[in-house]
Amino acid sequence: MFIIFKKHVIKQLSAYCLNELSPDESRRVAEHLLRCQRCRKEYEEIKLGVALARCLPRALAPASVWSEIEKEWESGRMEERENGRKGEWASRREGKAILHAPTRPRAHFFIRFMRPRTFALAAMVVLALGIIAWYYTRPPKASWEVARLAGAPRVGSDRIETAGRLAVGEWLETDSASRAKINVGQIGEVEIEPNTRVRLVQARLTEHRLALARGTMHARIWAPPRLFFVETPSAIATDLGCTYTLMVDDAGAGLLHVTSGWVAFELKGRESFVPAGARCETRPGIGPGTPYFEDASEAFREALVILDFEKGNSEARAAALRIVLAESRQHDALTLWHLLSRADEAEREQVYDRLAALVPPPEGVTREGVLRADKHMLDLWWNELGLGDTNWWRLWKGPWSPRTK
């Protein structure tokens, strides 16, 4: 037990949140947080405190407060001097070399100073000074480092020769011959491919956010989940500790390909959870489609496009569903599990039967419960897919959003 405890990083979490660790130490803490639930819980509490502190508004103490403090201070000093003189004369009359009396008014002044009204005023001043100190010592406008990899990438109208900075609100653009790399604070890096346009939306300790308008980017993040986000015209990618590629075409449609870890893809409550080796398409106005593994058959992938994005033709949907069910292999249970939340009632029954044939539901999961979208039963079934336990999901972002009608 002692060895395990020594491996915890709780003592380093405050410094980690404030970017006070070296890159190597920061990466070590991040990797530990991915594995340790105890430290993740502590980290979430510290991160919340940092976020709340950053929301404090600027406030100056009223002039009346300073006047009251000055009056109390001057009153105490005058009384102290007067009592000091009396004590000195008394000591001389007694022929003492050491003056005892002057020390008493100091305690008396302290008592006067600690009267309720004065104490409240002092507390207000301390609070105001703290807020003022925070306001004037906060860092300048946040920005991330950008390095040129090829060609002539630009930040706004400025060409990047070797390295530059991308500030919040600014756009980084590459032409057909340009590539660049963005350092995502201290939590990762993003490579920007040619013909790409990306904007820095937020650069806080608790939130690192880009917006990909078009093009291709490769992200490698070693921080704990839910610190890095990428907005696209049709979905938001939430990093859950991973490496992935994200592409957006000129129409705003996107494709996510995860090579390690997990990514949550979401738009207005419609969510897809994409593990390593899987992909997920997305469309403007609809959101993310159903995730599938990259080795799925072409017929399987084409049928999913119909089910996800073509809602009008019932005959085409029925034919597409038959293809998906027939082409499904055991590890395509990922796809079928997601379809349970998106299919209509008749389709859901077919999906249930196929998923049950590939991965039998565990004890406590019934057909009736799944068809009515019982979250607990669906979580139990998810745990049988070999994709991890839902307890991990629930810590960061619930994997199941019941279908609303």
Tab-separated table of C-alpha atoms in Angstrom:
chain	number	residue	atom	x	y	z
A	1	MET	CA	0.000	0.000	0.000
A	2	PHE	CA	2.853	2.366	0.772
A	3	ILE	CA	4.311	1.946	-2.712
A	4	ILE	CA	0.960	2.680	-4.334
A	5	PHE	CA	0.485	5.803	-2.217
A	6	LYS	CA	3.910	7.101	-3.165
A	7	LYS	CA	2.874	6.988	-6.807
A	8	HIS	CA	-0.030	9.396	-6.302
A	9	VAL	CA	0.420	12.926	-7.655
A	10	ILE	CA	-1.999	14.806	-5.392
A	11	LYS	CA	0.761	17.095	-4.075
A	12	GLN	CA	1.634	18.153	-7.625
A	13	LEU	CA	-1.936	18.889	-8.778
A	14	SER	CA	-2.012	22.573	-7.803
A	15	ALA	CA	1.243	23.228	-9.638
A	16	TYR	CA	-0.063	21.200	-12.587
A	17	CYS	CA	-3.237	23.316	-12.779
A	18	LEU	CA	-1.186	26.520	-12.687
A	19	ASN	CA	1.317	25.391	-15.349
A	20	GLU	CA	4.176	25.502	-12.833
A	21	LEU	CA	5.584	22.066	-13.674
A	22	SER	CA	8.192	21.288	-16.288
A	23	PRO	CA	6.917	19.679	-19.515
A	24	ASP	CA	8.194	16.261	-18.403
A	25	GLU	CA	6.595	16.554	-14.963
A	26	SER	CA	3.358	17.820	-16.500
A	27	ARG	CA	3.207	14.866	-18.867
A	28	ARG	CA	3.899	12.414	-16.037
A	29	VAL	CA	1.065	13.868	-13.952
A	30	ALA	CA	-1.296	13.792	-16.943
A	31	GLU	CA	-0.531	10.152	-17.661
A	32	HIS	CA	-1.076	9.251	-14.009
A	33	LEU	CA	-4.466	11.008	-13.969
A	34	LEU	CA	-5.647	8.829	-16.821
A	35	ARG	CA	-5.115	5.752	-14.622
A	36	CYS	CA	-5.866	6.920	-11.072
A	37	GLN	CA	-9.453	7.660	-10.070
A	38	ARG	CA	-8.438	9.053	-6.675
A	39	CYS	CA	-6.115	11.653	-8.169
A	40	ARG	CA	-8.630	12.486	-10.921
A	41	LYS	CA	-11.216	13.319	-8.263
A	42	GLU	CA	-8.781	15.633	-6.476
A	43	TYR	CA	-7.804	17.195	-9.798
A	44	GLU	CA	-11.437	17.948	-10.711
A	45	GLU	CA	-11.913	19.787	-7.398
A	46	ILE	CA	-8.754	21.840	-7.838
A	47	LYS	CA	-9.622	22.594	-11.460
A	48	LEU	CA	-13.054	23.840	-10.385
A	49	GLY	CA	-11.459	26.126	-7.811
A	50	VAL	CA	-9.138	27.594	-10.432
A	51	ALA	CA	-12.066	28.156	-12.788
A	52	LEU	CA	-14.100	29.919	-10.086
A	53	ALA	CA	-11.160	32.142	-9.143
A	54	ARG	CA	-10.801	33.222	-12.759
A	55	CYS	CA	-14.444	34.327	-12.754
A	56	LEU	CA	-13.924	36.873	-9.958
A	57	PRO	CA	-14.752	40.401	-11.178
A	58	ARG	CA	-12.539	43.390	-10.589
A	59	ALA	CA	-13.585	45.320	-7.471
A	60	LEU	CA	-12.096	48.382	-5.782
A	61	ALA	CA	-12.680	49.250	-2.142
A	62	PRO	CA	-14.879	52.384	-1.744
A	63	ALA	CA	-13.155	55.559	-0.612
A	64	SER	CA	-15.270	55.539	2.543
A	65	VAL	CA	-13.663	52.276	3.621
A	66	TRP	CA	-10.184	53.750	3.396
A	67	SER	CA	-11.349	56.836	5.337
A	68	GLU	CA	-12.700	54.696	8.162
A	69	ILE	CA	-9.495	52.683	8.359
A	70	GLU	CA	-7.379	55.837	8.422
A	71	LYS	CA	-9.522	57.356	11.188
A	72	GLU	CA	-9.261	54.231	13.316
A	73	TRP	CA	-5.548	54.040	12.724
A	74	GLU	CA	-4.885	57.684	13.581
A	75	SER	CA	-7.127	57.470	16.646
A	76	GLY	CA	-5.233	54.461	17.906
A	77	ARG	CA	-1.847	56.061	17.275
A	78	MET	CA	-2.808	59.260	19.135
A	79	GLU	CA	-4.100	57.295	22.115
A	80	GLU	CA	-0.966	55.178	22.097
A	81	ARG	CA	1.279	58.256	22.133
A	82	GLU	CA	-0.730	59.841	24.941
A	83	ASN	CA	-0.675	56.705	27.058
A	84	GLY	CA	2.983	56.265	26.268
A	85	ARG	CA	3.814	59.700	27.652
A	86	LYS	CA	1.839	58.967	30.814
A	87	GLY	CA	3.621	55.675	31.269
A	88	GLU	CA	6.999	57.307	30.767
A	89	TRP	CA	6.349	59.966	33.433
A	90	ALA	CA	5.078	57.322	35.823
A	91	SER	CA	8.197	55.245	35.291
A	92	ARG	CA	10.444	58.211	35.881
A	93	ARG	CA	8.705	59.010	39.118
A	94	GLU	CA	9.253	55.454	40.255
A	95	GLY	CA	12.856	55.605	39.138
A	96	LYS	CA	12.584	52.626	36.830
A	97	ALA	CA	14.884	52.188	33.882
A	98	ILE	CA	12.547	49.936	31.946
A	99	LEU	CA	9.246	51.403	30.793
A	100	HIS	CA	6.405	48.940	31.159
A	101	ALA	CA	3.425	51.185	30.641
A	102	PRO	CA	3.821	51.956	26.895
A	103	THR	CA	3.256	48.332	25.946
A	104	ARG	CA	-0.300	48.306	27.303
A	105	PRO	CA	-1.837	50.793	24.834
A	106	ARG	CA	-0.718	48.537	21.944
A	107	ALA	CA	-2.945	45.767	23.225
A	108	HIS	CA	-5.683	48.316	23.843
A	109	PHE	CA	-5.363	49.576	20.285
A	110	PHE	CA	-5.543	46.007	18.970
A	111	ILE	CA	-8.786	45.490	20.900
A	112	ARG	CA	-10.157	48.737	19.476
A	113	PHE	CA	-9.060	47.706	16.001
A	114	MET	CA	-10.804	44.359	16.323
A	115	ARG	CA	-14.189	45.874	17.133
A	116	PRO	CA	-16.886	44.398	14.815
A	117	ARG	CA	-17.222	47.434	12.594
A	118	THR	CA	-13.507	47.895	12.151
A	119	PHE	CA	-12.923	44.189	11.652
A	120	ALA	CA	-15.528	44.088	8.875
A	121	LEU	CA	-13.900	47.061	7.169
A	122	ALA	CA	-10.494	45.430	7.411
A	123	ALA	CA	-11.852	42.214	5.924
A	124	MET	CA	-13.284	44.166	2.993
A	125	VAL	CA	-9.930	45.809	2.400
A	126	VAL	CA	-8.097	42.479	2.463
A	127	LEU	CA	-10.571	41.034	-0.040
A	128	ALA	CA	-10.295	44.075	-2.280
A	129	LEU	CA	-6.506	43.967	-2.187
A	130	GLY	CA	-6.565	40.285	-3.115
A	131	ILE	CA	-8.818	40.929	-6.090
A	132	ILE	CA	-6.719	43.894	-7.195
A	133	ALA	CA	-3.530	41.843	-6.939
A	134	TRP	CA	-5.075	39.074	-9.012
A	135	TYR	CA	-6.302	41.536	-11.641
A	136	TYR	CA	-2.974	43.261	-12.152
A	137	THR	CA	-0.803	40.144	-11.962
A	138	ARG	CA	-2.889	37.954	-14.277
A	139	PRO	CA	-1.090	36.868	-17.446
A	140	PRO	CA	-1.482	38.765	-20.715
A	141	LYS	CA	-3.879	37.664	-23.429
A	142	ALA	CA	-3.545	33.918	-23.818
A	143	SER	CA	-1.754	32.544	-26.860
A	144	TRP	CA	-0.181	29.308	-28.085
A	145	GLU	CA	3.092	28.692	-29.872
A	146	VAL	CA	2.941	27.974	-33.598
A	147	ALA	CA	5.820	26.514	-35.611
A	148	ARG	CA	6.139	26.442	-39.386
A	149	LEU	CA	6.554	22.925	-40.779
A	150	ALA	CA	6.402	23.792	-44.474
A	151	GLY	CA	5.473	26.607	-46.834
A	152	ALA	CA	4.101	29.891	-45.535
A	153	PRO	CA	1.370	29.470	-42.912
A	154	ARG	CA	-0.199	32.695	-41.645
A	155	VAL	CA	-1.688	33.998	-38.426
A	156	GLY	CA	-4.066	36.670	-39.612
A	157	SER	CA	-2.105	38.583	-42.231
A	158	ASP	CA	1.287	37.778	-40.687
A	159	ARG	CA	3.412	35.113	-42.283
A	160	ILE	CA	5.152	32.667	-39.922
A	161	GLU	CA	8.815	32.422	-40.863
A	162	THR	CA	9.949	29.964	-38.192
A	163	ALA	CA	7.731	30.335	-35.140
A	164	GLY	CA	4.985	32.624	-33.919
A	165	ARG	CA	2.041	32.972	-31.553
A	166	LEU	CA	-1.661	32.292	-32.052
A	167	ALA	CA	-3.774	34.418	-29.705
A	168	VAL	CA	-7.364	33.814	-28.669
A	169	GLY	CA	-9.637	34.908	-31.516
A	170	GLU	CA	-6.953	34.691	-34.214
A	171	TRP	CA	-7.021	32.415	-37.272
A	172	LEU	CA	-4.194	30.200	-38.478
A	173	GLU	CA	-4.379	29.425	-42.209
A	174	THR	CA	-2.344	27.208	-44.503
A	175	ASP	CA	-2.364	27.183	-48.292
A	176	SER	CA	-1.840	24.190	-50.564
A	177	ALA	CA	1.903	24.087	-49.780
A	178	SER	CA	1.897	24.984	-46.071
A	179	ARG	CA	1.856	23.026	-42.830
A	180	ALA	CA	2.157	24.127	-39.196
A	181	LYS	CA	2.244	22.792	-35.653
A	182	ILE	CA	0.410	24.277	-32.661
A	183	ASN	CA	1.538	23.614	-29.097
A	184	VAL	CA	-1.681	23.211	-27.096
A	185	GLY	CA	-0.423	24.881	-23.929
A	186	GLN	CA	1.420	22.109	-22.067
A	187	ILE	CA	-1.098	19.344	-22.759
A	188	GLY	CA	-0.395	18.353	-26.354
A	189	GLU	CA	0.167	19.408	-29.941
A	190	VAL	CA	-1.811	19.744	-33.166
A	191	GLU	CA	-0.417	19.478	-36.688
A	192	ILE	CA	-2.218	21.526	-39.319
A	193	GLU	CA	-2.281	20.158	-42.861
A	194	PRO	CA	-2.459	22.211	-46.122
A	195	ASN	CA	-5.620	24.141	-47.034
A	196	THR	CA	-6.741	24.369	-43.425
A	197	ARG	CA	-8.284	27.198	-41.420
A	198	VAL	CA	-8.359	26.979	-37.610
A	199	ARG	CA	-9.059	29.519	-34.853
A	200	LEU	CA	-8.010	29.606	-31.195
A	201	VAL	CA	-11.241	29.951	-29.211
A	202	GLN	CA	-10.108	29.475	-25.616
A	203	ALA	CA	-6.757	28.985	-23.882
A	204	ARG	CA	-7.405	28.460	-20.182
A	205	LEU	CA	-5.918	25.975	-17.756
A	206	THR	CA	-9.285	24.223	-17.575
A	207	GLU	CA	-10.278	24.590	-21.229
A	208	HIS	CA	-8.233	24.416	-24.437
A	209	ARG	CA	-10.469	24.971	-27.471
A	210	LEU	CA	-9.945	25.287	-31.227
A	211	ALA	CA	-12.425	25.794	-34.056
A	212	LEU	CA	-11.703	23.928	-37.302
A	213	ALA	CA	-13.542	25.692	-40.132
A	214	ARG	CA	-12.094	23.529	-42.903
A	215	GLY	CA	-9.147	21.274	-43.643
A	216	THR	CA	-7.322	18.587	-41.682
A	217	MET	CA	-5.660	18.501	-38.269
A	218	HIS	CA	-3.893	15.779	-36.275
A	219	ALA	CA	-4.185	16.092	-32.481
A	220	ARG	CA	-2.015	14.366	-29.901
A	221	ILE	CA	-3.136	15.086	-26.344
A	222	TRP	CA	-1.608	13.646	-23.174
A	223	ALA	CA	-3.770	15.547	-20.671
A	224	PRO	CA	-6.679	14.149	-18.660
A	225	PRO	CA	-10.056	14.018	-20.435
A	226	ARG	CA	-12.208	17.067	-21.109
A	227	LEU	CA	-9.461	19.660	-21.346
A	228	PHE	CA	-9.184	19.865	-25.142
A	229	PHE	CA	-12.090	20.597	-27.497
A	230	VAL	CA	-12.366	21.173	-31.236
A	231	GLU	CA	-15.425	22.858	-32.688
A	232	THR	CA	-16.461	22.048	-36.259
A	233	PRO	CA	-19.474	23.284	-38.258
A	234	SER	CA	-21.330	20.040	-37.482
A	235	ALA	CA	-20.040	18.680	-34.128
A	236	ILE	CA	-17.693	19.260	-31.195
A	237	ALA	CA	-14.878	16.810	-30.524
A	238	THR	CA	-14.105	16.349	-26.826
A	239	ASP	CA	-10.770	14.738	-26.088
A	240	LEU	CA	-10.807	11.845	-23.638
A	241	GLY	CA	-7.031	11.326	-23.706
A	242	CYS	CA	-6.132	10.394	-27.249
A	243	THR	CA	-4.598	10.857	-30.676
A	244	TYR	CA	-6.874	11.536	-33.616
A	245	THR	CA	-7.332	13.107	-37.040
A	246	LEU	CA	-10.220	15.452	-37.792
A	247	MET	CA	-11.212	16.561	-41.299
A	248	VAL	CA	-13.807	19.140	-42.403
A	249	ASP	CA	-14.789	19.782	-46.027
A	250	ASP	CA	-16.015	23.030	-47.590
A	251	ALA	CA	-19.652	22.072	-46.901
A	252	GLY	CA	-18.985	21.631	-43.182
A	253	ALA	CA	-19.196	17.825	-43.170
A	254	GLY	CA	-16.576	16.116	-41.048
A	255	LEU	CA	-14.766	12.845	-40.456
A	256	LEU	CA	-13.122	11.826	-37.179
A	257	HIS	CA	-10.529	9.035	-37.070
A	258	VAL	CA	-9.199	8.007	-33.641
A	259	THR	CA	-5.856	6.191	-33.468
A	260	SER	CA	-5.475	5.977	-29.674
A	261	GLY	CA	-7.685	6.675	-26.682
A	262	TRP	CA	-11.236	7.968	-27.048
A	263	VAL	CA	-13.052	11.007	-28.466
A	264	ALA	CA	-16.601	12.114	-27.712
A	265	PHE	CA	-18.304	13.670	-30.766
A	266	GLU	CA	-21.398	15.734	-29.915
A	267	LEU	CA	-23.942	18.235	-31.212
A	268	LYS	CA	-27.046	19.347	-29.269
A	269	GLY	CA	-27.305	16.166	-27.227
A	270	ARG	CA	-26.553	13.766	-30.076
A	271	GLU	CA	-23.385	11.947	-29.034
A	272	SER	CA	-21.010	9.352	-30.409
A	273	PHE	CA	-18.159	7.800	-28.440
A	274	VAL	CA	-15.317	6.834	-30.731
A	275	PRO	CA	-12.523	4.482	-29.571
A	276	ALA	CA	-9.127	3.837	-31.119
A	277	GLY	CA	-9.395	2.255	-34.560
A	278	ALA	CA	-12.848	3.704	-35.207
A	279	ARG	CA	-14.239	6.530	-37.319
A	280	CYS	CA	-17.295	8.743	-37.216
A	281	GLU	CA	-18.797	11.018	-39.867
A	282	THR	CA	-20.791	14.158	-39.174
A	283	ARG	CA	-23.096	16.492	-41.115
A	284	PRO	CA	-24.182	20.114	-40.553
A	285	GLY	CA	-27.584	20.390	-38.918
A	286	ILE	CA	-27.596	16.721	-37.891
A	287	GLY	CA	-24.466	16.096	-35.879
A	288	PRO	CA	-22.311	12.997	-35.530
A	289	GLY	CA	-23.265	9.723	-37.138
A	290	THR	CA	-22.785	6.234	-35.743
A	291	PRO	CA	-19.159	5.252	-35.054
A	292	TYR	CA	-17.719	2.253	-36.886
A	293	PHE	CA	-14.385	0.460	-36.962
A	294	GLU	CA	-12.165	1.314	-39.915
A	295	ASP	CA	-12.012	-2.297	-41.122
A	296	ALA	CA	-15.793	-2.470	-41.610
A	297	SER	CA	-16.941	-3.396	-45.123
A	298	GLU	CA	-17.716	-0.703	-47.671
A	299	ALA	CA	-21.341	-1.840	-47.839
A	300	PHE	CA	-21.575	-1.520	-44.048
A	301	ARG	CA	-20.224	2.051	-44.097
A	302	GLU	CA	-22.462	3.153	-46.976
A	303	ALA	CA	-25.529	1.736	-45.248
A	304	LEU	CA	-24.657	3.657	-42.069
A	305	VAL	CA	-24.610	6.919	-44.026
A	306	ILE	CA	-28.212	6.267	-45.075
A	307	LEU	CA	-29.301	5.416	-41.528
A	308	ASP	CA	-27.528	8.412	-40.016
A	309	PHE	CA	-28.186	11.186	-42.508
A	310	GLU	CA	-31.023	10.217	-44.877
A	311	LYS	CA	-34.236	10.198	-42.886
A	312	GLY	CA	-36.906	10.558	-45.565
A	313	ASN	CA	-36.882	7.290	-47.529
A	314	SER	CA	-38.243	4.477	-45.338
A	315	GLU	CA	-37.540	1.789	-47.951
A	316	ALA	CA	-33.925	2.884	-48.288
A	317	ARG	CA	-33.555	2.897	-44.495
A	318	ALA	CA	-35.007	-0.598	-44.190
A	319	ALA	CA	-32.609	-1.900	-46.840
A	320	ALA	CA	-29.666	-0.132	-45.199
A	321	LEU	CA	-30.518	-1.603	-41.798
A	322	ARG	CA	-30.615	-5.108	-43.252
A	323	ILE	CA	-27.118	-4.594	-44.675
A	324	VAL	CA	-25.736	-3.278	-41.374
A	325	LEU	CA	-27.197	-6.185	-39.408
A	326	ALA	CA	-26.016	-8.780	-41.924
A	327	GLU	CA	-22.484	-7.329	-42.180
A	328	SER	CA	-22.007	-6.876	-38.419
A	329	ARG	CA	-19.185	-8.765	-36.720
A	330	GLN	CA	-18.712	-9.149	-32.991
A	331	HIS	CA	-16.654	-5.987	-32.517
A	332	ASP	CA	-19.203	-4.055	-34.589
A	333	ALA	CA	-21.273	-4.210	-31.409
A	334	LEU	CA	-19.940	-0.664	-30.901
A	335	THR	CA	-22.034	0.450	-33.875
A	336	LEU	CA	-25.135	-1.522	-32.901
A	337	TRP	CA	-25.026	-0.221	-29.331
A	338	HIS	CA	-25.092	3.366	-30.605
A	339	LEU	CA	-27.884	2.557	-33.065
A	340	LEU	CA	-30.142	1.545	-30.168
A	341	SER	CA	-30.461	5.214	-29.194
A	342	ARG	CA	-31.146	6.427	-32.750
A	343	ALA	CA	-33.378	3.818	-34.355
A	344	ASP	CA	-37.156	4.019	-34.238
A	345	GLU	CA	-39.091	1.406	-32.270
A	346	ALA	CA	-39.366	-1.175	-35.064
A	347	GLU	CA	-35.710	-0.768	-36.057
A	348	ARG	CA	-34.605	-0.959	-32.430
A	349	GLU	CA	-36.087	-4.425	-32.036
A	350	GLN	CA	-34.024	-5.693	-34.972
A	351	VAL	CA	-30.886	-4.035	-33.655
A	352	TYR	CA	-31.449	-5.601	-30.241
A	353	ASP	CA	-31.795	-9.084	-31.692
A	354	ARG	CA	-28.582	-8.791	-33.716
A	355	LEU	CA	-26.589	-7.284	-30.848
A	356	ALA	CA	-27.847	-10.011	-28.501
A	357	ALA	CA	-26.681	-12.657	-30.982
A	358	LEU	CA	-23.192	-11.132	-31.169
A	359	VAL	CA	-22.780	-10.176	-27.490
A	360	PRO	CA	-25.371	-11.837	-25.235
A	361	PRO	CA	-26.826	-9.384	-22.702
A	362	PRO	CA	-25.534	-9.954	-19.159
A	363	GLU	CA	-27.614	-10.750	-16.125
A	364	GLY	CA	-29.895	-7.858	-15.264
A	365	VAL	CA	-30.439	-6.787	-18.884
A	366	THR	CA	-33.787	-7.578	-20.499
A	367	ARG	CA	-35.194	-7.018	-23.957
A	368	GLU	CA	-38.046	-4.916	-22.593
A	369	GLY	CA	-35.690	-2.740	-20.581
A	370	VAL	CA	-33.385	-2.042	-23.510
A	371	LEU	CA	-36.285	-1.242	-25.847
A	372	ARG	CA	-37.499	1.385	-23.404
A	373	ALA	CA	-33.922	2.786	-23.196
A	374	ASP	CA	-33.195	1.809	-19.602
A	375	LYS	CA	-29.872	3.531	-18.946
A	376	HIS	CA	-28.655	1.122	-16.277
A	377	MET	CA	-29.276	-1.900	-18.496
A	378	LEU	CA	-27.573	-0.271	-21.449
A	379	ASP	CA	-24.558	0.510	-19.283
A	380	LEU	CA	-24.382	-3.103	-18.132
A	381	TRP	CA	-24.491	-4.265	-21.719
A	382	TRP	CA	-21.809	-1.773	-22.747
A	383	ASN	CA	-19.502	-3.312	-20.152
A	384	GLU	CA	-19.747	-6.610	-22.048
A	385	LEU	CA	-18.516	-5.132	-25.340
A	386	GLY	CA	-14.848	-5.165	-24.337
A	387	LEU	CA	-14.578	-1.382	-24.657
A	388	GLY	CA	-14.104	-0.479	-21.019
A	389	ASP	CA	-16.343	0.024	-18.015
A	390	THR	CA	-19.003	2.742	-17.944
A	391	ASN	CA	-17.771	3.860	-14.508
A	392	TRP	CA	-14.855	5.495	-16.309
A	393	TRP	CA	-17.251	7.168	-18.740
A	394	ARG	CA	-19.478	8.475	-15.982
A	395	LEU	CA	-16.531	10.169	-14.300
A	396	TRP	CA	-15.903	12.381	-17.318
A	397	LYS	CA	-18.991	12.415	-19.525
A	398	GLY	CA	-21.970	10.046	-19.494
A	399	PRO	CA	-21.975	7.734	-22.535
A	400	TRP	CA	-25.709	7.414	-22.796
A	401	SER	CA	-28.284	10.048	-23.676
A	402	PRO	CA	-31.763	8.489	-23.775
A	403	ARG	CA	-33.635	9.049	-26.991
A	404	THR	CA	-36.195	11.795	-26.639
A	405	LYS	CA	-39.469	11.755	-28.515
